[in-house]
Short mmCIF file of N, CA, C and O in Angstrom, two decimals:
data_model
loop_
_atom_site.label_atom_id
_atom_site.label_comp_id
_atom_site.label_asym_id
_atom_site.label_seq_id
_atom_site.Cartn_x
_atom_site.Cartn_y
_atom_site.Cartn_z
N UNK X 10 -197.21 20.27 105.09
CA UNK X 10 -195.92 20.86 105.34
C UNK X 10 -194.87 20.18 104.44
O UNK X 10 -195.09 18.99 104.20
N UNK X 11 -193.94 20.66 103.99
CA UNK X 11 -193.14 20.41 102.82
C UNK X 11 -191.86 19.98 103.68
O UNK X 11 -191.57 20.62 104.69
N UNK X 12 -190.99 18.70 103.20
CA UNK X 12 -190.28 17.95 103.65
C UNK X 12 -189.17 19.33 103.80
O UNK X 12 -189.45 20.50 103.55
N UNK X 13 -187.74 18.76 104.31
CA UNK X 13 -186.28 19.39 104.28
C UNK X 13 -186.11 19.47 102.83
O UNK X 13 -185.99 20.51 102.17
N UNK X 14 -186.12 17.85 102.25
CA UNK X 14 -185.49 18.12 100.80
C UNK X 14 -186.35 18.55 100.13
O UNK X 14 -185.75 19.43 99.51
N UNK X 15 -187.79 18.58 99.65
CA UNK X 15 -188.28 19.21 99.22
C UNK X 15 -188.42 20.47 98.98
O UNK X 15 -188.83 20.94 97.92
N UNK X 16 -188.00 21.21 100.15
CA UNK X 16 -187.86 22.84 100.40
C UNK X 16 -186.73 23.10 99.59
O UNK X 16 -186.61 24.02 98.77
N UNK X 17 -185.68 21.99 99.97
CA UNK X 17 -184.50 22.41 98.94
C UNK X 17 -184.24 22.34 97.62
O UNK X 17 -183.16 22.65 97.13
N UNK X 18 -185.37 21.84 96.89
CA UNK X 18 -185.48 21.53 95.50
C UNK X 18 -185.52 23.08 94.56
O UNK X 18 -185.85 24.25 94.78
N UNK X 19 -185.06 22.38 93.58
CA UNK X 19 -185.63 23.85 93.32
C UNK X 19 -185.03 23.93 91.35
O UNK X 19 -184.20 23.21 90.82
N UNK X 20 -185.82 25.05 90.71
CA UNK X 20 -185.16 24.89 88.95
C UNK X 20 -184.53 26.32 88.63
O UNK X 20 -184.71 27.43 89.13
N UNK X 21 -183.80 25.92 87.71
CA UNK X 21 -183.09 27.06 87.30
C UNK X 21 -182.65 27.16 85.94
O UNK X 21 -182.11 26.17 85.47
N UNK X 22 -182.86 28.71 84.87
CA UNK X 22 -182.86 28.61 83.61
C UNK X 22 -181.98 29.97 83.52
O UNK X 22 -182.32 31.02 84.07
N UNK X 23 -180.82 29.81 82.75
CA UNK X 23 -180.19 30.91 82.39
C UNK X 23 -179.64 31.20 81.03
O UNK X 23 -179.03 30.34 80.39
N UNK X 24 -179.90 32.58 80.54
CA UNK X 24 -179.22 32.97 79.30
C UNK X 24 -178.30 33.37 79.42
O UNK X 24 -178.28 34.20 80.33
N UNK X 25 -177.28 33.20 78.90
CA UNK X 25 -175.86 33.66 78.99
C UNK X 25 -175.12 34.18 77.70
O UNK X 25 -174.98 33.38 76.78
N UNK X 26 -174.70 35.27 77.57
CA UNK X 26 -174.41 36.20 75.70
C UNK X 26 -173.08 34.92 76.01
O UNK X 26 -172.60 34.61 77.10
N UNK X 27 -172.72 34.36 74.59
CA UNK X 27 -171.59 33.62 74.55
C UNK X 27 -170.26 34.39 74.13
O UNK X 27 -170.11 35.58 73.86
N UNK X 28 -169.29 33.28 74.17
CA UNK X 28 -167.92 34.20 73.65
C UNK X 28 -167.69 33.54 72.74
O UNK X 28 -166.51 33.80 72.51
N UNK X 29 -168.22 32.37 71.58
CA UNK X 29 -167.77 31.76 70.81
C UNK X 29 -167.69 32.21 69.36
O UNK X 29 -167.34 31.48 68.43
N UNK X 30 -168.00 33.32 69.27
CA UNK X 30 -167.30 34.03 68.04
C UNK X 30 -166.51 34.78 67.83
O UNK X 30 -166.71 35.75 68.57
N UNK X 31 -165.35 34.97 66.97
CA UNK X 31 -164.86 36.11 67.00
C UNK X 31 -165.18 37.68 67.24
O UNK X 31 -164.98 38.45 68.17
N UNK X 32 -165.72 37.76 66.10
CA UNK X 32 -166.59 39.29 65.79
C UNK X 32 -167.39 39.35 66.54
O UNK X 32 -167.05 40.50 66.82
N UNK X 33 -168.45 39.14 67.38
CA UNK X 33 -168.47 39.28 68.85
C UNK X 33 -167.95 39.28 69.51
O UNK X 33 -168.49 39.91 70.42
N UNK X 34 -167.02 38.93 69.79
CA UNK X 34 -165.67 39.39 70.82
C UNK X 34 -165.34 40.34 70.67
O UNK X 34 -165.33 41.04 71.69
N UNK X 35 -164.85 41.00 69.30
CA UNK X 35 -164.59 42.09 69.15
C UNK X 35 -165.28 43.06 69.23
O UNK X 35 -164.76 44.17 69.33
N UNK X 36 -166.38 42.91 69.21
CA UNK X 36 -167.55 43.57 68.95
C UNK X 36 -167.89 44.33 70.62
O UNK X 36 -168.23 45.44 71.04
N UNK X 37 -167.62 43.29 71.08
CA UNK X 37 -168.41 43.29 72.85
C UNK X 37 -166.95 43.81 73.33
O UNK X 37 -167.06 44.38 74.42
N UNK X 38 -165.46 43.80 72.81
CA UNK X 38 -164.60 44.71 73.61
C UNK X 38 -164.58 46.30 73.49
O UNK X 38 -164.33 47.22 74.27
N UNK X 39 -164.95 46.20 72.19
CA UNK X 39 -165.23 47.67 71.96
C UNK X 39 -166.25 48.24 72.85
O UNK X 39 -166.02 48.83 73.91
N UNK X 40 -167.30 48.04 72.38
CA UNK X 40 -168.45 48.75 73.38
C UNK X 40 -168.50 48.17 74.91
O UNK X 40 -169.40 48.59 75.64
N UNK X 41 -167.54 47.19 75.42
CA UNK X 41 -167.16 47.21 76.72
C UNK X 41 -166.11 48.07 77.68
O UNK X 41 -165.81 48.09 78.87
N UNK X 42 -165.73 48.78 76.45
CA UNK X 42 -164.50 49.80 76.40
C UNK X 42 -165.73 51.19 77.08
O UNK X 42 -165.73 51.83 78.14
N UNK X 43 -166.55 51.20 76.02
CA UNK X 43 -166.99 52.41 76.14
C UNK X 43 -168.46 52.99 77.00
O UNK X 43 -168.72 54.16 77.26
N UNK X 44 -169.37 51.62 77.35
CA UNK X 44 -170.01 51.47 78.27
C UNK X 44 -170.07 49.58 79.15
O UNK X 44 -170.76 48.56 79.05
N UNK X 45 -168.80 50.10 79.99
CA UNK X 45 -168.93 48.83 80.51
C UNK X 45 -169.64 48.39 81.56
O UNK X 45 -169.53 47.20 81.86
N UNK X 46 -170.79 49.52 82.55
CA UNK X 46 -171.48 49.06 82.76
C UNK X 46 -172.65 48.50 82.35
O UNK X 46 -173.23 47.51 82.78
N UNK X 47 -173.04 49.56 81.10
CA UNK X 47 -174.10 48.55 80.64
C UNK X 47 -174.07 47.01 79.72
O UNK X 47 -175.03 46.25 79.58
N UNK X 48 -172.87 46.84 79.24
CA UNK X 48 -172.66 45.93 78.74
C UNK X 48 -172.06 44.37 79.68
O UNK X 48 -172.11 43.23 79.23
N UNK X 49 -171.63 44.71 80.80
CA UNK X 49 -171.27 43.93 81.77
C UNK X 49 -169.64 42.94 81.14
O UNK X 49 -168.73 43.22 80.36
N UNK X 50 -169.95 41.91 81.88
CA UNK X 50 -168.75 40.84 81.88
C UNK X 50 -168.96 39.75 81.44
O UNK X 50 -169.48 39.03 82.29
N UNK X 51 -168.82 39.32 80.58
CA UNK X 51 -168.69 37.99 79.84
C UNK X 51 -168.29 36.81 80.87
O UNK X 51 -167.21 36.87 81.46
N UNK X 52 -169.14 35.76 81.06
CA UNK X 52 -169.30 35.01 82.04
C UNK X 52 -169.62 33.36 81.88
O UNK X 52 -169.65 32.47 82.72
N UNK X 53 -169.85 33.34 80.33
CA UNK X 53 -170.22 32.10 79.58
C UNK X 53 -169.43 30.76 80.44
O UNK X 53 -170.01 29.79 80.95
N UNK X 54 -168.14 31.00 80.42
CA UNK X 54 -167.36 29.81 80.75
C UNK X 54 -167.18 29.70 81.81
O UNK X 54 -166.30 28.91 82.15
N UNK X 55 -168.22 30.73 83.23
CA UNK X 55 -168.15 30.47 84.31
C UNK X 55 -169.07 30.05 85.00
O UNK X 55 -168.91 29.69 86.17
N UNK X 56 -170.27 30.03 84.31
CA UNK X 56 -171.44 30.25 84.98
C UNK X 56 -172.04 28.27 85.42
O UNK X 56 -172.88 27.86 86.21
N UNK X 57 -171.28 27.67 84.65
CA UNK X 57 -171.88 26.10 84.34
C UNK X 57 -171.14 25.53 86.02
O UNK X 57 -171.79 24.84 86.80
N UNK X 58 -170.01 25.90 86.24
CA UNK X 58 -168.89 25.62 87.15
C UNK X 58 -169.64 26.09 88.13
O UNK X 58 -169.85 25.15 88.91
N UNK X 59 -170.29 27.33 88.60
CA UNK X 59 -171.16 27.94 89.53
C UNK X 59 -172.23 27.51 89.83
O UNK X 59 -172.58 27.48 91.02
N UNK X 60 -173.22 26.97 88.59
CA UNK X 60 -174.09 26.20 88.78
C UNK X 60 -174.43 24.81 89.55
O UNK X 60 -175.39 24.54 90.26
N UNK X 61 -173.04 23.82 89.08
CA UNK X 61 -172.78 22.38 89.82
C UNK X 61 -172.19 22.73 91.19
O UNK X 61 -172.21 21.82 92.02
N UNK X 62 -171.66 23.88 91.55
CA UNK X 62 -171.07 24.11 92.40
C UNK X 62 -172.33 24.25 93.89
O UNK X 62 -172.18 23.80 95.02
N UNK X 63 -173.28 24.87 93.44
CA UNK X 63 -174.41 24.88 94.00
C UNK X 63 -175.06 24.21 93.86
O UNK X 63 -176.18 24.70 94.01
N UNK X 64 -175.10 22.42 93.45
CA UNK X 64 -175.48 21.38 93.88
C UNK X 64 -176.89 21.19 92.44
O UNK X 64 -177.73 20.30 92.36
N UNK X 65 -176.75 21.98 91.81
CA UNK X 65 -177.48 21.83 90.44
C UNK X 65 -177.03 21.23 89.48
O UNK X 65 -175.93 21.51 89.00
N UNK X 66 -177.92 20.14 88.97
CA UNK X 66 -177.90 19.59 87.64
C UNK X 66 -177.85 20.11 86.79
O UNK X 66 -179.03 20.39 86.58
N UNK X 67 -177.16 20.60 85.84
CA UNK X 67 -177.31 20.86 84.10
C UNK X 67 -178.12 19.91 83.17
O UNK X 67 -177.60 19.01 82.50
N UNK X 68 -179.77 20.27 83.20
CA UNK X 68 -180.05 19.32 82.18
C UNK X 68 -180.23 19.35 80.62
O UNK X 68 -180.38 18.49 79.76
N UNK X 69 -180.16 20.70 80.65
CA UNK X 69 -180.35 21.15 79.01
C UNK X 69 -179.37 22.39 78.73
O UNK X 69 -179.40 23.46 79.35
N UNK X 70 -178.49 22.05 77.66
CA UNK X 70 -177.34 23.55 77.39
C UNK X 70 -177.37 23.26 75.95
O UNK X 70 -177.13 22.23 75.32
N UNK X 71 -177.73 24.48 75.58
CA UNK X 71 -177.98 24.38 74.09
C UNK X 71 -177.52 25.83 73.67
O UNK X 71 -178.04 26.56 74.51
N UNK X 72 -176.89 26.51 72.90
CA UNK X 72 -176.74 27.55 72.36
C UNK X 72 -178.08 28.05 70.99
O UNK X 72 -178.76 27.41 70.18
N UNK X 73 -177.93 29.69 71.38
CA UNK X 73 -179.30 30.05 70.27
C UNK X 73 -178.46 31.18 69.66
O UNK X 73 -177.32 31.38 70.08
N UNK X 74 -179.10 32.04 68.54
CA UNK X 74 -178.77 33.12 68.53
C UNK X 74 -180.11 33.94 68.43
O UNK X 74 -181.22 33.64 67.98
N UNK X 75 -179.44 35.49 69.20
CA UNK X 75 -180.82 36.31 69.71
C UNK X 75 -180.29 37.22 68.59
O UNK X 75 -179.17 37.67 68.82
N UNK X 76 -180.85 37.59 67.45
CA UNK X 76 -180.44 38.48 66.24
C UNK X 76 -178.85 38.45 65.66
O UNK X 76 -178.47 37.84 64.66
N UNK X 77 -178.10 39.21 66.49
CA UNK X 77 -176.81 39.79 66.19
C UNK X 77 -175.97 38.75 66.81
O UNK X 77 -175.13 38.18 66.11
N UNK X 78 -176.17 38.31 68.61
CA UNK X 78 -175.53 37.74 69.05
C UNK X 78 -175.78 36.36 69.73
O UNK X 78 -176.71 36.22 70.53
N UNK X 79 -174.97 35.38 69.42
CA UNK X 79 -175.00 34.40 70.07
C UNK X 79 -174.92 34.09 71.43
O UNK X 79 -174.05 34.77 71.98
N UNK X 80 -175.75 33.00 72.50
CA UNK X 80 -176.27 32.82 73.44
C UNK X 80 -176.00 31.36 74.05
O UNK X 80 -175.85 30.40 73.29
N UNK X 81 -175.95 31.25 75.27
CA UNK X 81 -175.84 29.77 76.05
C UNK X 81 -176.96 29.37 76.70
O UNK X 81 -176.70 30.06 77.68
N UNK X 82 -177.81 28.93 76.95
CA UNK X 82 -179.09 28.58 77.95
C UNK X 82 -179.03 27.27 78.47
O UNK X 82 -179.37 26.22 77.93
N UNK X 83 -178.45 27.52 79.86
CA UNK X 83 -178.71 26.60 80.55
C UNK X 83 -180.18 26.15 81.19
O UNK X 83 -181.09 26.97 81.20
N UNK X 84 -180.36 24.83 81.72
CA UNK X 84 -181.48 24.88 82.50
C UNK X 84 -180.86 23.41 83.30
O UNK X 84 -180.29 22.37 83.00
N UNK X 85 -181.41 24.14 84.50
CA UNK X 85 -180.57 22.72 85.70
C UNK X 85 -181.96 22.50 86.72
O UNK X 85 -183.09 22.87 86.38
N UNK X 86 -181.71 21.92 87.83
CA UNK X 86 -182.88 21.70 88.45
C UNK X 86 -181.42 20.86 90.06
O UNK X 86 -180.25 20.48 90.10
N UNK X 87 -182.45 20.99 90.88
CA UNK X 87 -181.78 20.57 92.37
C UNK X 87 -182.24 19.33 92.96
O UNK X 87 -181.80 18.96 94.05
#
């Protein structure tokens, strides 16, 4: 049987599209203009604050780029 804290452990890895370029910005208001559900909400500078907030470590944040657009990847653990 698995302890309290143990149960509460737990990992977590997220990609996040960044906002740190211009021309992606611009890029992502336009076609947020014109399908903003599929393109969603830009969330980069919120998501780290949400993370510690829920008692997770940030142990690795590294930015990538996925072709066109640049990316945040967190990975935290509890």
């Amino acid at each position: 049987m698995e302890s309290y804290a143990a149960a509460r452990a737990g990992r977590l890895t997220v990609v996040l599209i960044g906002q740190n370029t211009p021309m992606f910005n611009a890029i992502y208001k336009v076609i947020g203009r014109i399908a903003p559900a599929f393109w969603g909400r830009q969330v980069e500078q919120r998501v780290p604050k949400l993370i510690e907030w829920a008692r997770f470590e940030i142990l690795q944040d590294r930015m990538v780029r996925q072709t066109f657009y640049p990316s945040r990847v967190l990975v935290a653990r509890k």
